PDB file of C-alpha atoms in Angstrom:
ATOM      1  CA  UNK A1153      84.884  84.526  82.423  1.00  0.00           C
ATOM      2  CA  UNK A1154      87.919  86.507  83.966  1.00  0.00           C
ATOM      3  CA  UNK A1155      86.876  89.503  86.026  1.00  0.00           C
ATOM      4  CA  UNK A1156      88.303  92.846  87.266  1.00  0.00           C
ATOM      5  CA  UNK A1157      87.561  95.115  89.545  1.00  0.00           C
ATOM      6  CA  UNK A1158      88.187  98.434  88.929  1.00  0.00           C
ATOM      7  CA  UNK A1159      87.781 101.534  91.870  1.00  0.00           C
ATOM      8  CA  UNK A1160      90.299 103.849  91.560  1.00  0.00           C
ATOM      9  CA  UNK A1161      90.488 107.361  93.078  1.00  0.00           C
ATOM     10  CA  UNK A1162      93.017 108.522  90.534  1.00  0.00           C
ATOM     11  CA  UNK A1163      91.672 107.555  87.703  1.00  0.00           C
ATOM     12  CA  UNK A1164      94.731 108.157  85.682  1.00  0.00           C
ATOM     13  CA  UNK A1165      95.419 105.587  83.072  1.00  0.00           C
ATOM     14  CA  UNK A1166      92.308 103.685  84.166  1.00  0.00           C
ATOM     15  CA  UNK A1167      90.035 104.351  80.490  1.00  0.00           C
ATOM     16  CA  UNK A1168      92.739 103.027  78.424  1.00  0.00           C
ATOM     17  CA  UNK A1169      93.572  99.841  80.849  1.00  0.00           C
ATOM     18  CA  UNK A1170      90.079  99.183  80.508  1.00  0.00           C
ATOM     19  CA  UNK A1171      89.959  99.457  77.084  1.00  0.00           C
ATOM     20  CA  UNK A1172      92.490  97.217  77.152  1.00  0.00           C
ATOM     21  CA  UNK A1173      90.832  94.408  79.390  1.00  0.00           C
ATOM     22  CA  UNK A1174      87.464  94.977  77.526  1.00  0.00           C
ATOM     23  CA  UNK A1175      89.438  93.822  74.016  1.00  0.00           C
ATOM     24  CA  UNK A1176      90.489  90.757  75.692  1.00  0.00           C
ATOM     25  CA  UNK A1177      86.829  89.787  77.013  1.00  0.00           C
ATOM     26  CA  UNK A1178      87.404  90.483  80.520  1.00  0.00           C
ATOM     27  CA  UNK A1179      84.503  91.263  82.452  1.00  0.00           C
ATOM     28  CA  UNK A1180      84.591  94.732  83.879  1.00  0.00           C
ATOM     29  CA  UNK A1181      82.810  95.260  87.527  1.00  0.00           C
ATOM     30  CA  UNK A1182      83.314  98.917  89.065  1.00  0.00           C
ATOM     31  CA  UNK A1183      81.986 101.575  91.611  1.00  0.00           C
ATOM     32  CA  UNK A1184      80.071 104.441  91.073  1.00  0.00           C
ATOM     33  CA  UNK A1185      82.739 106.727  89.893  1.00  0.00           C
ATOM     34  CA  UNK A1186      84.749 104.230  88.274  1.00  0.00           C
ATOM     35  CA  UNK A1187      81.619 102.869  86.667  1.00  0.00           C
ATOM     36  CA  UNK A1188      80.907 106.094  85.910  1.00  0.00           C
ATOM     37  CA  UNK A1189      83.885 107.288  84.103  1.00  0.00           C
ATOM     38  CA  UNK A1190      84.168 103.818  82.160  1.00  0.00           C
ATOM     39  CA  UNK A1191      80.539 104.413  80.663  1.00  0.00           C
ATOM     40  CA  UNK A1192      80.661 107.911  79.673  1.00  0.00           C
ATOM     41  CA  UNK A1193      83.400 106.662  77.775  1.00  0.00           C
ATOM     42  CA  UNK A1194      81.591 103.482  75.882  1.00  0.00           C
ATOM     43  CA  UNK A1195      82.890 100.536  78.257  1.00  0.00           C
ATOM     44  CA  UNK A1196      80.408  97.961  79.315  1.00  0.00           C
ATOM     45  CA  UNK A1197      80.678  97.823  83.100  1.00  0.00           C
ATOM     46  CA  UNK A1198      78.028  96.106  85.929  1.00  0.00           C
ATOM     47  CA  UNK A1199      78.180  98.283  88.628  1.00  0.00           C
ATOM     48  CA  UNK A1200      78.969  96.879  92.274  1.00  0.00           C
ATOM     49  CA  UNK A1201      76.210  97.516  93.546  1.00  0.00           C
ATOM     50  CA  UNK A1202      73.914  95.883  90.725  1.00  0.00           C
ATOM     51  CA  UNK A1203      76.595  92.820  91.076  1.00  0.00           C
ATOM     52  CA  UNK A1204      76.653  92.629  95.047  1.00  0.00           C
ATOM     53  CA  UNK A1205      72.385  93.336  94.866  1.00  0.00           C
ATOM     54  CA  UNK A1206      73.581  96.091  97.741  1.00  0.00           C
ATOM     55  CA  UNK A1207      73.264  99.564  97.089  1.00  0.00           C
ATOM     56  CA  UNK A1208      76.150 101.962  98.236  1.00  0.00           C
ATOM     57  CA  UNK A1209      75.610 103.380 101.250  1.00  0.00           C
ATOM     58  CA  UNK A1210      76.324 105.787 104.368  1.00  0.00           C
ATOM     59  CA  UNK A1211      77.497 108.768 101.573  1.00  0.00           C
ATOM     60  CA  UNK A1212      79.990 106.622  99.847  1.00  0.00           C
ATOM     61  CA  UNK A1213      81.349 104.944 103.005  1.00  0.00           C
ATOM     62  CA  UNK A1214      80.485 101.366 102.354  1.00  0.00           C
ATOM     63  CA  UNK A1215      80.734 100.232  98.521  1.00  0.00           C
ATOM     64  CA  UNK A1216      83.065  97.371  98.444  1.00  0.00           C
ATOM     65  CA  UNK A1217      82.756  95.699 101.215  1.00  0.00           C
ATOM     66  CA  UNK A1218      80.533  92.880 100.683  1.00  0.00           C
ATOM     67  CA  UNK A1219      80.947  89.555 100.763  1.00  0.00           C
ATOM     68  CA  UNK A1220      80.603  88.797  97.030  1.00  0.00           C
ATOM     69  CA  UNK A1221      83.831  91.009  96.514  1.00  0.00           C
ATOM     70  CA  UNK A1222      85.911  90.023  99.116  1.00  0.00           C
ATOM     71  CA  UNK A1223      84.731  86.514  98.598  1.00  0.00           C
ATOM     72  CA  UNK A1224      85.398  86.552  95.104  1.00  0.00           C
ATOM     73  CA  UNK A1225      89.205  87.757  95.708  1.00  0.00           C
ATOM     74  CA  UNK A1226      89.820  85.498  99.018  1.00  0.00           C
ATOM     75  CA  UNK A1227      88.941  82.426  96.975  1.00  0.00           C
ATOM     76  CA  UNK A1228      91.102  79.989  96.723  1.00  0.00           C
ATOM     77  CA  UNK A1229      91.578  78.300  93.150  1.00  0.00           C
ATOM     78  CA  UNK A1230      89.614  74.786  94.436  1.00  0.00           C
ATOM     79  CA  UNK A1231      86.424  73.303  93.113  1.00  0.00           C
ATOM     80  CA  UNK A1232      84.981  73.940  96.195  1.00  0.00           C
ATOM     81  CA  UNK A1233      85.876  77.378  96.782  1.00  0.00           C
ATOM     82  CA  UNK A1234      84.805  78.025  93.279  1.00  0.00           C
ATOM     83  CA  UNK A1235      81.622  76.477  93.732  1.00  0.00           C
ATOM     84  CA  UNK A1236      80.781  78.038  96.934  1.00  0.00           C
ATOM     85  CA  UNK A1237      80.481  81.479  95.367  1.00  0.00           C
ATOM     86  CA  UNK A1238      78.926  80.066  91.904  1.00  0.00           C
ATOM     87  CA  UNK A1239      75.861  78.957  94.817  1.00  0.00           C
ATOM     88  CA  UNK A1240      75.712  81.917  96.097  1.00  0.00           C
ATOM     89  CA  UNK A1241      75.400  83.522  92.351  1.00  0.00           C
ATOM     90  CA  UNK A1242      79.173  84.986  92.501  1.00  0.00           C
ATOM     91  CA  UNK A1243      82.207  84.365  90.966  1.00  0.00           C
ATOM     92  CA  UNK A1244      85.914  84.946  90.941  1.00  0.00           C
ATOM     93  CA  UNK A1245      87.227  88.489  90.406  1.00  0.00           C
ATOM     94  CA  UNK A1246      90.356  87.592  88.982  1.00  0.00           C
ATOM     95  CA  UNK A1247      92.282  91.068  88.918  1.00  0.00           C
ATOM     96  CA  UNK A1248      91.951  94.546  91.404  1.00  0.00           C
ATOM     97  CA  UNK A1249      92.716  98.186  90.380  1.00  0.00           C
ATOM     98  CA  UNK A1250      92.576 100.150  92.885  1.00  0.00           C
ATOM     99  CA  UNK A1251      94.024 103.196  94.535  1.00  0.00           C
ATOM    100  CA  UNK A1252      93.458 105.334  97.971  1.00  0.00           C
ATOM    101  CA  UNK A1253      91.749 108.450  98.947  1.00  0.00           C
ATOM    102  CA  UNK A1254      94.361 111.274  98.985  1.00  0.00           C
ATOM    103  CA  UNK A1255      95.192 111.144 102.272  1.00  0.00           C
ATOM    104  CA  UNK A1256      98.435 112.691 102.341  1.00  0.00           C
ATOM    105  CA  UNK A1257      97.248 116.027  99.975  1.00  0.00           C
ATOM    106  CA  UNK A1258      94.496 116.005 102.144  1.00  0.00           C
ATOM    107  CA  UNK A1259      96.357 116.795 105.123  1.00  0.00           C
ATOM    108  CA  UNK A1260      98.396 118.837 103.203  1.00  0.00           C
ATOM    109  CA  UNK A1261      96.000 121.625 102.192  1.00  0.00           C
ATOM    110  CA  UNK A1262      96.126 124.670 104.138  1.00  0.00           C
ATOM    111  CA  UNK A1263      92.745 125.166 105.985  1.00  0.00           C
ATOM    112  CA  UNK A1264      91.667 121.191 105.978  1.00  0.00           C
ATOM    113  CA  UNK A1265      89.401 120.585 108.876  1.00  0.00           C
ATOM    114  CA  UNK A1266      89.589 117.040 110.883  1.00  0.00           C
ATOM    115  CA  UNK A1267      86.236 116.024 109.477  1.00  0.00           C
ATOM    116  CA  UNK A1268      87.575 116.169 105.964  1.00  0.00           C
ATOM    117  CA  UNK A1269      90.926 114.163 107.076  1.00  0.00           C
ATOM    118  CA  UNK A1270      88.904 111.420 108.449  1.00  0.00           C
ATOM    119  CA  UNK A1271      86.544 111.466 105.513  1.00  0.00           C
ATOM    120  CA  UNK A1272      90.057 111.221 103.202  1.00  0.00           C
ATOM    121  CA  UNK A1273      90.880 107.522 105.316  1.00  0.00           C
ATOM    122  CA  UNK A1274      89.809 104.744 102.774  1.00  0.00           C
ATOM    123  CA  UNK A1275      88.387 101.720 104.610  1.00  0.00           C
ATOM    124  CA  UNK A1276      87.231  99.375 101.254  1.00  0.00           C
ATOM    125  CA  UNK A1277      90.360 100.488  98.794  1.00  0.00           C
ATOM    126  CA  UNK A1278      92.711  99.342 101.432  1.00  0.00           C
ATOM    127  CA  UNK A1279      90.579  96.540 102.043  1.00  0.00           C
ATOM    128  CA  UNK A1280      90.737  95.228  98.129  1.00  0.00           C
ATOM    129  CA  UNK A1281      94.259  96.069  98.029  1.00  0.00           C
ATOM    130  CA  UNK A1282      94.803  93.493 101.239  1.00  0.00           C
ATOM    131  CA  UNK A1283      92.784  90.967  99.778  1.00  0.00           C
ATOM    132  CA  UNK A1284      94.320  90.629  96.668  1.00  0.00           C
ATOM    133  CA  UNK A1285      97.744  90.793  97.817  1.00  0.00           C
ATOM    134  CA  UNK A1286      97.084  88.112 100.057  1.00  0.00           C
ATOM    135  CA  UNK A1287      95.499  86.391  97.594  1.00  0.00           C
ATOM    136  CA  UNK A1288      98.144  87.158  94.778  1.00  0.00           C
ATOM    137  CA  UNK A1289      98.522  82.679  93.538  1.00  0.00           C
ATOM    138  CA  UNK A1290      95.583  83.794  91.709  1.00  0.00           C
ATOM    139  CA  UNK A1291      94.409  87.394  91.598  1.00  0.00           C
ATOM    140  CA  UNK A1292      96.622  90.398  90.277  1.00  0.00           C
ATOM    141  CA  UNK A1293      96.837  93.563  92.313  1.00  0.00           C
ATOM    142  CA  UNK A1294      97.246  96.602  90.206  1.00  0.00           C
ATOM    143  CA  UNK A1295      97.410  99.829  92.727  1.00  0.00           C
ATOM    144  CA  UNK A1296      99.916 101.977  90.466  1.00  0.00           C
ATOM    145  CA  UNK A1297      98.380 103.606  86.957  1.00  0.00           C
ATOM    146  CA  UNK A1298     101.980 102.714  86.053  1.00  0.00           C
ATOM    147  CA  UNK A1299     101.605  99.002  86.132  1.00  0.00           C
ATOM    148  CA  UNK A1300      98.570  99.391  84.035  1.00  0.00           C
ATOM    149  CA  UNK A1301     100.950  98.843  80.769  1.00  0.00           C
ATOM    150  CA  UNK A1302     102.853  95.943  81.986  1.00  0.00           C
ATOM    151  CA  UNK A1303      99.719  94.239  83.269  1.00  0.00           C
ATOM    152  CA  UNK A1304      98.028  94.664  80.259  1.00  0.00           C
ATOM    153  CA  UNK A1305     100.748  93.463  78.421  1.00  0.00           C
ATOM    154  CA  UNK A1306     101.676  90.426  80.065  1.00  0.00           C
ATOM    155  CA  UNK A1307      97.639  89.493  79.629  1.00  0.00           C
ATOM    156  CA  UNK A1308      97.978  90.215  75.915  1.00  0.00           C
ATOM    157  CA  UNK A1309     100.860  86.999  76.675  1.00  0.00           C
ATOM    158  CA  UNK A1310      98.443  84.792  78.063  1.00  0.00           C
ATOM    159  CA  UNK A1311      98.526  85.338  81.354  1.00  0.00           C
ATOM    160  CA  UNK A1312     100.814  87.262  84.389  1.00  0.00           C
ATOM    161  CA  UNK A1313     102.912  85.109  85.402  1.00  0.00           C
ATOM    162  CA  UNK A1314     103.706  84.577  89.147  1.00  0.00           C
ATOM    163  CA  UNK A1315     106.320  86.338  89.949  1.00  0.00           C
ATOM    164  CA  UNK A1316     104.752  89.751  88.440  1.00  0.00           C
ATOM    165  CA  UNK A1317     101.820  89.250  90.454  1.00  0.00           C
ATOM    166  CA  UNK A1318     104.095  88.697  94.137  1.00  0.00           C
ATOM    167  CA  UNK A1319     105.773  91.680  92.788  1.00  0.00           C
ATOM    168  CA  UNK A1320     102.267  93.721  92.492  1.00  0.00           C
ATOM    169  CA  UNK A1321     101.450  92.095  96.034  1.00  0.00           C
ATOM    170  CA  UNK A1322     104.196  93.441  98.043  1.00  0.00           C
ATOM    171  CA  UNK A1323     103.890  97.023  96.184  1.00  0.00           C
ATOM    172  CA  UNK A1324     100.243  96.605  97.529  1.00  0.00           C
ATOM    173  CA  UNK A1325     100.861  95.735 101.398  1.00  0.00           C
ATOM    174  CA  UNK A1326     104.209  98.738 101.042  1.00  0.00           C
ATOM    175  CA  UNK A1327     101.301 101.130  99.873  1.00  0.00           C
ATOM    176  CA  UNK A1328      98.821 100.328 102.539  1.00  0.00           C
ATOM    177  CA  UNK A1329     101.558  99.829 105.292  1.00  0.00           C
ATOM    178  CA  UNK A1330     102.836 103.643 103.847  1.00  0.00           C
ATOM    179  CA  UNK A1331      99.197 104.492 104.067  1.00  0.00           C
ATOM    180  CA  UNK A1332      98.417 103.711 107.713  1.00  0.00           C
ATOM    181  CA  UNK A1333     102.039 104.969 108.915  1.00  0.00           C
ATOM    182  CA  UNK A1334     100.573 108.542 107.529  1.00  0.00           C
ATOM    183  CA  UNK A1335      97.590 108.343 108.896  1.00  0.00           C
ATOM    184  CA  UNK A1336      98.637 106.684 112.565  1.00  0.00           C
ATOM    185  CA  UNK A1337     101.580 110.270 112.847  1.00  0.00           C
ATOM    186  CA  UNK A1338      98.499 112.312 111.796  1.00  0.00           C
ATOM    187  CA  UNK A1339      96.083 111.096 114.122  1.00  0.00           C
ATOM    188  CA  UNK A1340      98.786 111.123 116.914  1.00  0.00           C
ATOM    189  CA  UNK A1341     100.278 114.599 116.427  1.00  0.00           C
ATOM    190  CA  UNK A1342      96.025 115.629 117.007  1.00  0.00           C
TER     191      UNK A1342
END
């Protein structure tokens, strides 16, 4: 069974691209907002922290990051890879939407204190966006609504090929390389 993970900030796009995976039997797994958003509007979804057996914790701070996500993207496609996590009672997650707390209109507001800057860094977005792009032989990074279409598309093909999902990969490491330049001259100028 092909799985996605979906957690998404903006959430722009994300009901009908998951719509979209849902009609071609893809397994949807999602945090709490994401999950949320996908159920209010019909989508079948196993939440991340039913899948991982972790709950989310520290206010939100620590949802992704467990070993059946990260494990699940970092796998190589091997029979022994795969049947490492299949022991452990994971699988592969096979594609990653995800975008980053709003860092950059965070700092941007007029009146933002420090505490809600550092509560605007995302730890386990960038995290799934770096494992997937490393990972990109065999997971697809989406972490622009806009490549929802031409994701979905190419799936409705058979499968994306390669060289869209390299493409998706560097987009992914230019966002999170973007992303920690921001932060890094924020934290400085302090």
């Amino acid at each position: 069974m092909t799985t996605a993970m979906l957690s998404v900030h903006d959430k722009t796009g994300l009901v009908e691209f998951a719509q979209g995976l849902a009609h071609l039997s893809w397994r949807l797994l999602a945090s709490g907002g994401t999950a949320k958003l996908l159920r209010e509007n019909g989508l079948t979804v196993t939440e991340v922290a039913a899948y991982t057996g972790s709950p989310e914790i520290l206010g939100g701070r620590v949802k992704t990051l467990h070993p059946a996500i990260h494990g699940g993207l970092l796998a190589r496609p091997t029979e022994a890879d795969h049947q490492e996590l299949l022991n452990l009672g994971w699988d592969y997650i096979d594609l990653v939407a995800v975008n980053l707390y709003p860092f950059e209109a965070t700092i941007a507001k007029a009146g933002v204190t420090y505490d809600e800057v550092i509560e605007n860094i995302d730890i386990g977005g960038v995290t799934l966006i770096r494992a997937a792009a490393k990972n990109h032989a065999r997971v697809t990074l989406v972490c622009d609504p806009a490549d929802y279409a031409s994701v979905l598309d190419a799936l409705k093909k058979g499968e994306i090929p390669f060289e869209m999902r390299k493409s998706l990969a560097v987009k992914g490491f230019q966002a999170t390389a973007h992303y920690d330049a921001v932060i890094s001259s924020y934290l400085a100028e302090r």
